Structure formats: structure tokens, C-alpha cells
Amino acid sequence: MDFHPDRAAYSPRQDSKIPTPTSSPRQRTHGDDSRIPVAVIHPGSIERLGIHHSWSTSSFVDVRVVAADYDEARDALVEKGARVAILGLRPLASSSAAVNVSILRDTLRRHTDIRWIILSPQPCPECQTASKQEGAFGYFDTPLSIEQLESAVAWVDIGRQVGWHDAPVASSVGLRNTHATAAEDSLAEDQLWKVDASHVRPRIHRNTESPFQESSSGLKKLSEREREVLEGLASGRTNQQIADELYLSVKTIETYRSRLKQKLGLKDRAEIVAFFHSRV
């Protein structure tokens, strides 16, 4: 899966879309930076450097560790305080399923306090099974755009499972249906994003108080169109994608975005995503 910094994270395919979620309510570290501290461990230099470059201006993801393998990342994972880590596996053409499984198990067992997302360049049932057994929060063996991967990080940071299931392109209509779906249940079959809490191993206790509780009452003040824009933003879509879907101009979407942020008392996309997740 090749990385294209301007568009896709792992493949020239540009048709995959997936929903997004959130900045974490967990205790923040490293000053007042509210972004999610992330480690990127990937054997492909194009992939890991592409992710790092693409997220250099992200408002809610902070890449603190970039390494080709675990040995290179080992000390920094602790020193830099990574909460979520992306582990890329080698293509089977240059490795084997057994080797990938061994690396995966060894890495995750050494850092059970980190929430892991596994990226496989091709389907690998053994790798998927090992990921579940070792408590990974996410597993993907299909192409993702950089925005989708960023969304996966956001979901995982608040303890949600991502990936794991094969499914076609998701839509904002399908995303709206998730309001009626419990977190531990898989979403409808037309969802690319599946939520499955059964794979989560016990983790460190987290503060469950939501910083967005005061914003909940503001949801009733949103117009139907503002709610549609809110869901689009929370699903990882760009202003242009939301505009295309709603048959509106980008400028109009920006106006709705400003209005809903003001009404809900939210500052940035990270808080928009976290607020939306708190309502699902």
C-alpha cells in the first residue's frame, strides 16, 4: 500500500471513506497541547514519512515518534508519551505472515498501555487474529486516506475499536444510523467503520468526565443543516466533501461550521469530533 501525502495513506485508491471520532478526555501531558500524542512505526519510509508530513499541521494529532521498527522506537515510546501508536507490517513479498505475527505480538506485549492500530499492506488472517488477541484497537488491510487514518486515531484514543471488518464505502446517512447502535455492536453492513468492544483488553483507568457536557444543551439549538455539517465534520470529511454531498458551496459549509462551533462552544475539529462521539 503506497502512501501519497496529498491524498491517500497507503494506496492510490481514492474511493474509500470512513467515519471519524475524537480527541480524548484522558489526562493530557506535555504542557497544554490537547492533541493526541501518536507514534508511527512503519517499515516503509514513504509511508511513515508521508504520515508524519501530512499530520505536521494537524489540529488534533501530534506525531511524537517516527521509526522504522520497534527497536528504533522503543525508548521514545515512553519518553514522548505516545497514547496511540500505528504499527505497519511488512508486505508478504518481503516477509511472511509468521514473521509479521511475531513482530506484532512482541511489540504490543511490551506496551499494553498504548492503544495500537495495525496496518497490513495485504489481507493476513493470522495477523488480524494476533492483533485481536494482543489487544489492538484497530486493524486495517485495505487502503485508507490520511484523513481516514487520522479519524481512526481519534476513535482509538477514546477507546473505540476501528477496522476489523470488510465493508464498502460509508455514508453520512449510515453514520446517522449509528445513533441507535450500541458501542459494543457492529454498525450496519453499509458501514466501513465497525465498532466492536469485545476485543479490548482491560486498560489503565481513565477519567470518564467529559469536558463537553456543558455543550450538550447546545445541540438542540442546531438547525437540521448544521447537524448534517456536524456529522460530516465528525466523520472525517473535508469541507469540500460535505459541500458536494449536501449540494452546497464550500463557503456555505464554512459558515455552518462557524455557527455550530459557536452554538456548541467548541474550538476546533478535535472538539467537534469528541462532542459528536459523546452523543452517539
PDB file of C-alpha atoms in Angstrom:
ATOM      1  CA  MET A   1       0.000   0.000   0.000  1.00  0.00           C
ATOM      2  CA  ASP A   2       1.829   3.114  -1.186  1.00  0.00           C
ATOM      3  CA  PHE A   3       1.477   6.450   0.547  1.00  0.00           C
ATOM      4  CA  HIS A   4       0.516   9.606  -1.272  1.00  0.00           C
ATOM      5  CA  PRO A   5       0.898  12.572   1.123  1.00  0.00           C
ATOM      6  CA  ASP A   6      -1.533  14.742  -0.814  1.00  0.00           C
ATOM      7  CA  ARG A   7      -4.316  12.206  -0.792  1.00  0.00           C
ATOM      8  CA  ALA A   8      -4.080   8.611   0.403  1.00  0.00           C
ATOM      9  CA  ALA A   9      -2.160   6.988   3.194  1.00  0.00           C
ATOM     10  CA  TYR A  10      -1.488   3.616   1.664  1.00  0.00           C
ATOM     11  CA  SER A  11      -2.762   3.311  -1.858  1.00  0.00           C
ATOM     12  CA  PRO A  12      -3.610   5.295  -4.962  1.00  0.00           C
ATOM     13  CA  ARG A  13      -7.230   4.219  -4.427  1.00  0.00           C
ATOM     14  CA  GLN A  14      -9.190   7.323  -3.532  1.00  0.00           C
ATOM     15  CA  ASP A  15     -12.693   5.997  -3.104  1.00  0.00           C
ATOM     16  CA  SER A  16     -12.541   4.638   0.435  1.00  0.00           C
ATOM     17  CA  LYS A  17     -14.231   6.760   3.056  1.00  0.00           C
ATOM     18  CA  ILE A  18     -14.685   6.111   6.717  1.00  0.00           C
ATOM     19  CA  PRO A  19     -16.254   7.895   9.630  1.00  0.00           C
ATOM     20  CA  THR A  20     -14.238   9.669  12.354  1.00  0.00           C
ATOM     21  CA  PRO A  21     -14.234  10.373  16.034  1.00  0.00           C
ATOM     22  CA  THR A  22     -12.281  12.285  18.686  1.00  0.00           C
ATOM     23  CA  SER A  23      -9.881  13.842  20.924  1.00  0.00           C
ATOM     24  CA  SER A  24      -9.555  12.045  24.237  1.00  0.00           C
ATOM     25  CA  PRO A  25     -10.811  13.076  27.643  1.00  0.00           C
ATOM     26  CA  ARG A  26      -7.798  11.370  29.167  1.00  0.00           C
ATOM     27  CA  GLN A  27      -5.362  13.379  31.225  1.00  0.00           C
ATOM     28  CA  ARG A  28      -3.173  15.475  28.941  1.00  0.00           C
ATOM     29  CA  THR A  29       0.573  15.599  29.233  1.00  0.00           C
ATOM     30  CA  HIS A  30       3.405  17.610  27.739  1.00  0.00           C
ATOM     31  CA  GLY A  31       2.105  21.067  28.614  1.00  0.00           C
ATOM     32  CA  ASP A  32      -1.191  22.395  27.380  1.00  0.00           C
ATOM     33  CA  ASP A  33      -1.140  20.688  23.988  1.00  0.00           C
ATOM     34  CA  SER A  34      -4.511  18.954  23.665  1.00  0.00           C
ATOM     35  CA  ARG A  35      -3.546  16.994  20.576  1.00  0.00           C
ATOM     36  CA  ILE A  36      -3.314  13.211  20.641  1.00  0.00           C
ATOM     37  CA  PRO A  37       0.321  12.071  21.043  1.00  0.00           C
ATOM     38  CA  VAL A  38       0.969   9.455  18.353  1.00  0.00           C
ATOM     39  CA  ALA A  39       3.794   7.131  17.377  1.00  0.00           C
ATOM     40  CA  VAL A  40       4.232   5.978  13.783  1.00  0.00           C
ATOM     41  CA  ILE A  41       6.225   2.770  13.375  1.00  0.00           C
ATOM     42  CA  HIS A  42       6.342   1.616   9.781  1.00  0.00           C
ATOM     43  CA  PRO A  43       8.995  -0.250   7.766  1.00  0.00           C
ATOM     44  CA  GLY A  44       8.159   1.762   4.644  1.00  0.00           C
ATOM     45  CA  SER A  45       9.955   5.096   4.603  1.00  0.00           C
ATOM     46  CA  ILE A  46       7.457   6.622   2.179  1.00  0.00           C
ATOM     47  CA  GLU A  47       4.547   5.609   4.394  1.00  0.00           C
ATOM     48  CA  ARG A  48       5.916   6.730   7.753  1.00  0.00           C
ATOM     49  CA  LEU A  49       7.418   9.990   6.493  1.00  0.00           C
ATOM     50  CA  GLY A  50       4.312  10.691   4.463  1.00  0.00           C
ATOM     51  CA  ILE A  51       2.101  10.286   7.525  1.00  0.00           C
ATOM     52  CA  HIS A  52       4.429  12.450   9.579  1.00  0.00           C
ATOM     53  CA  HIS A  53       4.467  15.178   6.952  1.00  0.00           C
ATOM     54  CA  SER A  54       0.712  15.093   6.414  1.00  0.00           C
ATOM     55  CA  TRP A  55      -0.001  15.417  10.135  1.00  0.00           C
ATOM     56  CA  SER A  56       2.578  18.139  10.769  1.00  0.00           C
ATOM     57  CA  THR A  57      -0.199  20.748  10.693  1.00  0.00           C
ATOM     58  CA  SER A  58      -2.942  18.618  12.261  1.00  0.00           C
ATOM     59  CA  SER A  59      -5.002  20.318  14.939  1.00  0.00           C
ATOM     60  CA  PHE A  60      -5.609  17.139  16.935  1.00  0.00           C
ATOM     61  CA  VAL A  61      -2.826  14.657  16.157  1.00  0.00           C
ATOM     62  CA  ASP A  62       0.726  15.214  17.371  1.00  0.00           C
ATOM     63  CA  VAL A  63       3.291  12.789  15.889  1.00  0.00           C
ATOM     64  CA  ARG A  64       5.964  12.430  18.550  1.00  0.00           C
ATOM     65  CA  VAL A  65       7.664   9.240  17.427  1.00  0.00           C
ATOM     66  CA  VAL A  66       8.596   8.196  13.886  1.00  0.00           C
ATOM     67  CA  ALA A  67      10.539   4.959  13.444  1.00  0.00           C
ATOM     68  CA  ALA A  68      11.138   2.115  11.012  1.00  0.00           C
ATOM     69  CA  ASP A  69      10.788  -0.600  13.662  1.00  0.00           C
ATOM     70  CA  TYR A  70      10.219  -1.192  17.351  1.00  0.00           C
ATOM     71  CA  ASP A  71      13.920  -1.227  18.272  1.00  0.00           C
ATOM     72  CA  GLU A  72      14.252   2.277  16.897  1.00  0.00           C
ATOM     73  CA  ALA A  73      11.098   3.479  18.644  1.00  0.00           C
ATOM     74  CA  ARG A  74      11.440   1.652  21.962  1.00  0.00           C
ATOM     75  CA  ASP A  75      12.853   4.405  24.180  1.00  0.00           C
ATOM     76  CA  ALA A  76      10.925   7.223  22.535  1.00  0.00           C
ATOM     77  CA  LEU A  77       7.557   5.483  23.036  1.00  0.00           C
ATOM     78  CA  VAL A  78       7.873   6.051  26.765  1.00  0.00           C
ATOM     79  CA  GLU A  79       9.840   9.299  26.738  1.00  0.00           C
ATOM     80  CA  LYS A  80       7.496  11.038  24.316  1.00  0.00           C
ATOM     81  CA  GLY A  81       4.321   9.811  25.987  1.00  0.00           C
ATOM     82  CA  ALA A  82       2.596   8.268  22.957  1.00  0.00           C
ATOM     83  CA  ARG A  83      -1.013   7.279  23.687  1.00  0.00           C
ATOM     84  CA  VAL A  84      -1.823   5.836  20.280  1.00  0.00           C
ATOM     85  CA  ALA A  85       0.637   4.025  18.034  1.00  0.00           C
ATOM     86  CA  ILE A  86       0.427   2.930  14.423  1.00  0.00           C
ATOM     87  CA  LEU A  87       2.310  -0.255  13.591  1.00  0.00           C
ATOM     88  CA  GLY A  88       2.825  -1.024   9.909  1.00  0.00           C
ATOM     89  CA  LEU A  89       3.566  -4.584   8.834  1.00  0.00           C
ATOM     90  CA  ARG A  90       5.837  -5.665   6.013  1.00  0.00           C
ATOM     91  CA  PRO A  91       4.454  -6.866   2.653  1.00  0.00           C
ATOM     92  CA  LEU A  92       4.325 -10.651   2.426  1.00  0.00           C
ATOM     93  CA  ALA A  93       6.519 -10.389  -0.657  1.00  0.00           C
ATOM     94  CA  SER A  94       9.423  -9.337   1.584  1.00  0.00           C
ATOM     95  CA  SER A  95       8.389 -11.064   4.788  1.00  0.00           C
ATOM     96  CA  SER A  96       5.979 -13.775   5.938  1.00  0.00           C
ATOM     97  CA  ALA A  97       2.819 -13.967   7.992  1.00  0.00           C
ATOM     98  CA  ALA A  98       4.713 -15.760  10.757  1.00  0.00           C
ATOM     99  CA  VAL A  99       7.350 -13.023  10.954  1.00  0.00           C
ATOM    100  CA  ASN A 100       4.734 -10.263  10.966  1.00  0.00           C
ATOM    101  CA  VAL A 101       2.773 -12.021  13.704  1.00  0.00           C
ATOM    102  CA  SER A 102       5.931 -12.402  15.789  1.00  0.00           C
ATOM    103  CA  ILE A 103       6.800  -8.700  15.456  1.00  0.00           C
ATOM    104  CA  LEU A 104       3.216  -7.695  16.192  1.00  0.00           C
ATOM    105  CA  ARG A 105       2.900  -9.824  19.321  1.00  0.00           C
ATOM    106  CA  ASP A 106       6.286  -8.813  20.714  1.00  0.00           C
ATOM    107  CA  THR A 107       5.645  -5.106  20.184  1.00  0.00           C
ATOM    108  CA  LEU A 108       2.137  -4.977  21.643  1.00  0.00           C
ATOM    109  CA  ARG A 109       3.047  -7.080  24.672  1.00  0.00           C
ATOM    110  CA  ARG A 110       5.823  -4.639  25.587  1.00  0.00           C
ATOM    111  CA  HIS A 111       3.464  -1.656  25.610  1.00  0.00           C
ATOM    112  CA  THR A 112      -0.010  -2.654  26.762  1.00  0.00           C
ATOM    113  CA  ASP A 113      -0.678   0.908  27.922  1.00  0.00           C
ATOM    114  CA  ILE A 114      -0.556   2.192  24.330  1.00  0.00           C
ATOM    115  CA  ARG A 115      -3.529   1.827  22.010  1.00  0.00           C
ATOM    116  CA  TRP A 116      -2.365   0.194  18.806  1.00  0.00           C
ATOM    117  CA  ILE A 117      -3.607   0.415  15.237  1.00  0.00           C
ATOM    118  CA  ILE A 118      -2.214  -2.279  12.954  1.00  0.00           C
ATOM    119  CA  LEU A 119      -1.771  -1.594   9.238  1.00  0.00           C
ATOM    120  CA  SER A 120      -1.247  -4.583   6.994  1.00  0.00           C
ATOM    121  CA  PRO A 121      -0.392  -3.991   3.313  1.00  0.00           C
ATOM    122  CA  GLN A 122      -2.492  -7.007   2.370  1.00  0.00           C
ATOM    123  CA  PRO A 123      -5.102  -9.313   3.947  1.00  0.00           C
ATOM    124  CA  CYS A 124      -3.482 -11.543   6.551  1.00  0.00           C
ATOM    125  CA  PRO A 125      -5.878 -13.609   8.702  1.00  0.00           C
ATOM    126  CA  GLU A 126      -3.065 -14.635  11.034  1.00  0.00           C
ATOM    127  CA  CYS A 127      -2.102 -11.006  11.620  1.00  0.00           C
ATOM    128  CA  GLN A 128      -5.696  -9.990  12.224  1.00  0.00           C
ATOM    129  CA  THR A 129      -6.196 -12.780  14.745  1.00  0.00           C
ATOM    130  CA  ALA A 130      -2.971 -11.919  16.553  1.00  0.00           C
ATOM    131  CA  SER A 131      -3.976  -8.256  16.662  1.00  0.00           C
ATOM    132  CA  LYS A 132      -7.247  -9.148  18.400  1.00  0.00           C
ATOM    133  CA  GLN A 133      -5.533 -11.479  20.825  1.00  0.00           C
ATOM    134  CA  GLU A 134      -2.928  -8.878  21.791  1.00  0.00           C
ATOM    135  CA  GLY A 135      -5.492  -6.150  22.428  1.00  0.00           C
ATOM    136  CA  ALA A 136      -5.029  -3.919  19.389  1.00  0.00           C
ATOM    137  CA  PHE A 137      -7.736  -1.298  18.997  1.00  0.00           C
ATOM    138  CA  GLY A 138      -7.632  -1.207  15.232  1.00  0.00           C
ATOM    139  CA  TYR A 139      -6.677  -3.325  12.248  1.00  0.00           C
ATOM    140  CA  PHE A 140      -6.759  -2.383   8.568  1.00  0.00           C
ATOM    141  CA  ASP A 141      -5.688  -4.292   5.494  1.00  0.00           C
ATOM    142  CA  THR A 142      -7.420  -2.033   2.968  1.00  0.00           C
ATOM    143  CA  PRO A 143      -6.375   1.400   1.641  1.00  0.00           C
ATOM    144  CA  LEU A 144      -7.015   4.447   3.837  1.00  0.00           C
ATOM    145  CA  SER A 145      -6.717   8.139   3.108  1.00  0.00           C
ATOM    146  CA  ILE A 146      -4.666  10.203   5.529  1.00  0.00           C
ATOM    147  CA  GLU A 147      -7.868  11.769   6.862  1.00  0.00           C
ATOM    148  CA  GLN A 148      -9.358   8.347   7.496  1.00  0.00           C
ATOM    149  CA  LEU A 149      -6.253   7.242   9.353  1.00  0.00           C
ATOM    150  CA  GLU A 150      -6.385  10.418  11.411  1.00  0.00           C
ATOM    151  CA  SER A 151     -10.004   9.598  12.209  1.00  0.00           C
ATOM    152  CA  ALA A 152      -9.018   6.091  13.283  1.00  0.00           C
ATOM    153  CA  VAL A 153      -6.503   7.576  15.715  1.00  0.00           C
ATOM    154  CA  ALA A 154      -9.184   9.825  17.152  1.00  0.00           C
ATOM    155  CA  TRP A 155     -11.628   6.917  17.667  1.00  0.00           C
ATOM    156  CA  VAL A 156      -8.977   4.722  19.217  1.00  0.00           C
ATOM    157  CA  ASP A 157      -7.844   7.436  21.599  1.00  0.00           C
ATOM    158  CA  ILE A 158     -11.255   7.358  23.287  1.00  0.00           C
ATOM    159  CA  GLY A 159     -11.310   3.563  23.409  1.00  0.00           C
ATOM    160  CA  ARG A 160     -13.324   2.632  20.326  1.00  0.00           C
ATOM    161  CA  GLN A 161     -12.482  -0.251  18.014  1.00  0.00           C
ATOM    162  CA  VAL A 162     -11.860   0.558  14.353  1.00  0.00           C
ATOM    163  CA  GLY A 163     -11.442  -1.570  11.245  1.00  0.00           C
ATOM    164  CA  TRP A 164     -11.536  -5.352  11.690  1.00  0.00           C
ATOM    165  CA  HIS A 165     -14.384  -5.876   9.217  1.00  0.00           C
ATOM    166  CA  ASP A 166     -14.622  -5.734   5.476  1.00  0.00           C
ATOM    167  CA  ALA A 167     -17.299  -3.337   4.264  1.00  0.00           C
ATOM    168  CA  PRO A 168     -17.944  -0.934   1.401  1.00  0.00           C
ATOM    169  CA  VAL A 169     -17.886   2.846   1.416  1.00  0.00           C
ATOM    170  CA  ALA A 170     -19.677   4.502   4.330  1.00  0.00           C
ATOM    171  CA  SER A 171     -22.008   7.445   4.011  1.00  0.00           C
ATOM    172  CA  SER A 172     -23.246  10.215   6.269  1.00  0.00           C
ATOM    173  CA  VAL A 173     -26.664   8.536   6.134  1.00  0.00           C
ATOM    174  CA  GLY A 174     -25.126   5.373   7.547  1.00  0.00           C
ATOM    175  CA  LEU A 175     -23.266   7.422  10.118  1.00  0.00           C
ATOM    176  CA  ARG A 176     -26.513   8.955  11.336  1.00  0.00           C
ATOM    177  CA  ASN A 177     -27.828   5.432  11.880  1.00  0.00           C
ATOM    178  CA  THR A 178     -25.107   4.831  14.473  1.00  0.00           C
ATOM    179  CA  HIS A 179     -27.044   6.952  16.965  1.00  0.00           C
ATOM    180  CA  ALA A 180     -29.278   3.933  17.502  1.00  0.00           C
ATOM    181  CA  THR A 181     -26.426   1.435  17.736  1.00  0.00           C
ATOM    182  CA  ALA A 182     -24.734   0.480  20.991  1.00  0.00           C
ATOM    183  CA  ALA A 183     -20.963   0.932  21.102  1.00  0.00           C
ATOM    184  CA  GLU A 184     -20.356  -2.763  21.576  1.00  0.00           C
ATOM    185  CA  ASP A 185     -22.337  -3.717  18.470  1.00  0.00           C
ATOM    186  CA  SER A 186     -21.090  -3.700  14.913  1.00  0.00           C
ATOM    187  CA  LEU A 187     -22.629  -0.993  12.774  1.00  0.00           C
ATOM    188  CA  ALA A 188     -24.881  -1.631   9.792  1.00  0.00           C
ATOM    189  CA  GLU A 189     -23.418  -3.603   6.899  1.00  0.00           C
ATOM    190  CA  ASP A 190     -23.131  -0.478   4.769  1.00  0.00           C
ATOM    191  CA  GLN A 191     -20.640   0.966   7.227  1.00  0.00           C
ATOM    192  CA  LEU A 192     -16.925   0.749   6.641  1.00  0.00           C
ATOM    193  CA  TRP A 193     -16.368   1.661  10.274  1.00  0.00           C
ATOM    194  CA  LYS A 194     -17.162  -1.153  12.645  1.00  0.00           C
ATOM    195  CA  VAL A 195     -17.214  -0.800  16.415  1.00  0.00           C
ATOM    196  CA  ASP A 196     -16.538  -3.891  18.454  1.00  0.00           C
ATOM    197  CA  ALA A 197     -15.652  -3.617  22.144  1.00  0.00           C
ATOM    198  CA  SER A 198     -15.160  -7.375  22.554  1.00  0.00           C
ATOM    199  CA  HIS A 199     -11.521  -7.157  21.501  1.00  0.00           C
ATOM    200  CA  VAL A 200     -10.480  -4.612  24.104  1.00  0.00           C
ATOM    201  CA  ARG A 201      -8.296  -5.874  26.910  1.00  0.00           C
ATOM    202  CA  PRO A 202      -8.522  -4.138  30.331  1.00  0.00           C
ATOM    203  CA  ARG A 203      -6.648  -0.836  30.210  1.00  0.00           C
ATOM    204  CA  ILE A 204      -5.438   1.782  32.647  1.00  0.00           C
ATOM    205  CA  HIS A 205      -8.271   3.612  34.431  1.00  0.00           C
ATOM    206  CA  ARG A 206      -9.300   6.768  32.644  1.00  0.00           C
ATOM    207  CA  ASN A 207     -11.095   9.888  33.702  1.00  0.00           C
ATOM    208  CA  THR A 208     -14.646   9.443  32.405  1.00  0.00           C
ATOM    209  CA  GLU A 209     -15.762  13.016  32.890  1.00  0.00           C
ATOM    210  CA  SER A 210     -16.469  14.651  29.569  1.00  0.00           C
ATOM    211  CA  PRO A 211     -15.287  18.237  29.020  1.00  0.00           C
ATOM    212  CA  PHE A 212     -18.164  18.611  26.573  1.00  0.00           C
ATOM    213  CA  GLN A 213     -21.075  18.008  28.925  1.00  0.00           C
ATOM    214  CA  GLU A 214     -21.813  21.711  29.112  1.00  0.00           C
ATOM    215  CA  SER A 215     -22.141  21.760  25.318  1.00  0.00           C
ATOM    216  CA  SER A 216     -24.832  19.083  25.222  1.00  0.00           C
ATOM    217  CA  SER A 217     -27.710  21.516  25.644  1.00  0.00           C
ATOM    218  CA  GLY A 218     -26.472  23.482  22.655  1.00  0.00           C
ATOM    219  CA  LEU A 219     -27.218  20.561  20.324  1.00  0.00           C
ATOM    220  CA  LYS A 220     -30.913  21.409  20.422  1.00  0.00           C
ATOM    221  CA  LYS A 221     -30.089  24.854  19.070  1.00  0.00           C
ATOM    222  CA  LEU A 222     -28.602  23.467  15.855  1.00  0.00           C
ATOM    223  CA  SER A 223     -30.633  23.550  12.680  1.00  0.00           C
ATOM    224  CA  GLU A 224     -31.065  20.380  10.656  1.00  0.00           C
ATOM    225  CA  ARG A 225     -28.449  21.588   8.174  1.00  0.00           C
ATOM    226  CA  GLU A 226     -25.998  22.421  10.951  1.00  0.00           C
ATOM    227  CA  ARG A 227     -26.410  18.918  12.325  1.00  0.00           C
ATOM    228  CA  GLU A 228     -25.664  17.460   8.898  1.00  0.00           C
ATOM    229  CA  VAL A 229     -22.495  19.532   8.717  1.00  0.00           C
ATOM    230  CA  LEU A 230     -21.589  18.476  12.264  1.00  0.00           C
ATOM    231  CA  GLU A 231     -21.895  14.807  11.320  1.00  0.00           C
ATOM    232  CA  GLY A 232     -19.866  15.353   8.176  1.00  0.00           C
ATOM    233  CA  LEU A 233     -17.045  17.009  10.115  1.00  0.00           C
ATOM    234  CA  ALA A 234     -17.130  14.290  12.771  1.00  0.00           C
ATOM    235  CA  SER A 235     -16.949  11.631  10.055  1.00  0.00           C
ATOM    236  CA  GLY A 236     -13.651  12.998   8.773  1.00  0.00           C
ATOM    237  CA  ARG A 237     -14.946  14.669   5.643  1.00  0.00           C
ATOM    238  CA  THR A 238     -13.398  17.834   4.293  1.00  0.00           C
ATOM    239  CA  ASN A 239     -15.448  20.992   3.734  1.00  0.00           C
ATOM    240  CA  GLN A 240     -15.392  20.223   0.009  1.00  0.00           C
ATOM    241  CA  GLN A 241     -16.688  16.677   0.507  1.00  0.00           C
ATOM    242  CA  ILE A 242     -19.516  17.891   2.749  1.00  0.00           C
ATOM    243  CA  ALA A 243     -20.367  20.604   0.240  1.00  0.00           C
ATOM    244  CA  ASP A 244     -20.545  18.079  -2.586  1.00  0.00           C
ATOM    245  CA  GLU A 245     -22.723  15.742  -0.545  1.00  0.00           C
ATOM    246  CA  LEU A 246     -25.174  18.465   0.512  1.00  0.00           C
ATOM    247  CA  TYR A 247     -25.087  20.293  -2.829  1.00  0.00           C
ATOM    248  CA  LEU A 248     -23.834  23.478  -1.190  1.00  0.00           C
ATOM    249  CA  SER A 249     -20.825  25.724  -1.686  1.00  0.00           C
ATOM    250  CA  VAL A 250     -17.688  25.351   0.419  1.00  0.00           C
ATOM    251  CA  LYS A 251     -18.211  28.885   1.693  1.00  0.00           C
ATOM    252  CA  THR A 252     -21.682  27.942   2.932  1.00  0.00           C
ATOM    253  CA  ILE A 253     -20.272  24.884   4.720  1.00  0.00           C
ATOM    254  CA  GLU A 254     -17.686  27.105   6.388  1.00  0.00           C
ATOM    255  CA  THR A 255     -20.465  29.383   7.574  1.00  0.00           C
ATOM    256  CA  TYR A 256     -22.429  26.466   9.049  1.00  0.00           C
ATOM    257  CA  ARG A 257     -19.250  25.190  10.639  1.00  0.00           C
ATOM    258  CA  SER A 258     -18.589  28.533  12.347  1.00  0.00           C
ATOM    259  CA  ARG A 259     -22.174  28.737  13.555  1.00  0.00           C
ATOM    260  CA  LEU A 260     -22.291  25.268  15.065  1.00  0.00           C
ATOM    261  CA  LYS A 261     -18.923  25.766  16.774  1.00  0.00           C
ATOM    262  CA  GLN A 262     -20.209  28.958  18.330  1.00  0.00           C
ATOM    263  CA  LYS A 263     -23.503  27.398  19.429  1.00  0.00           C
ATOM    264  CA  LEU A 264     -21.807  24.353  20.944  1.00  0.00           C
ATOM    265  CA  GLY A 265     -18.878  26.223  22.440  1.00  0.00           C
ATOM    266  CA  LEU A 266     -16.341  24.135  20.532  1.00  0.00           C
ATOM    267  CA  LYS A 267     -12.981  25.434  19.367  1.00  0.00           C
ATOM    268  CA  ASP A 268     -11.682  23.075  16.708  1.00  0.00           C
ATOM    269  CA  ARG A 269     -12.258  19.873  14.758  1.00  0.00           C
ATOM    270  CA  ALA A 270     -10.946  17.712  17.595  1.00  0.00           C
ATOM    271  CA  GLU A 271     -13.623  19.031  19.941  1.00  0.00           C
ATOM    272  CA  ILE A 272     -16.280  18.713  17.232  1.00  0.00           C
ATOM    273  CA  VAL A 273     -15.401  15.041  16.799  1.00  0.00           C
ATOM    274  CA  ALA A 274     -15.261  14.371  20.535  1.00  0.00           C
ATOM    275  CA  PHE A 275     -18.593  16.124  21.067  1.00  0.00           C
ATOM    276  CA  PHE A 276     -20.243  14.124  18.285  1.00  0.00           C
ATOM    277  CA  HIS A 277     -18.938  10.857  19.722  1.00  0.00           C
ATOM    278  CA  SER A 278     -20.320  11.755  23.142  1.00  0.00           C
ATOM    279  CA  ARG A 279     -23.762  11.891  21.537  1.00  0.00           C
ATOM    280  CA  VAL A 280     -23.523   8.528  19.715  1.00  0.00           C
TER     281      VAL A 280
END
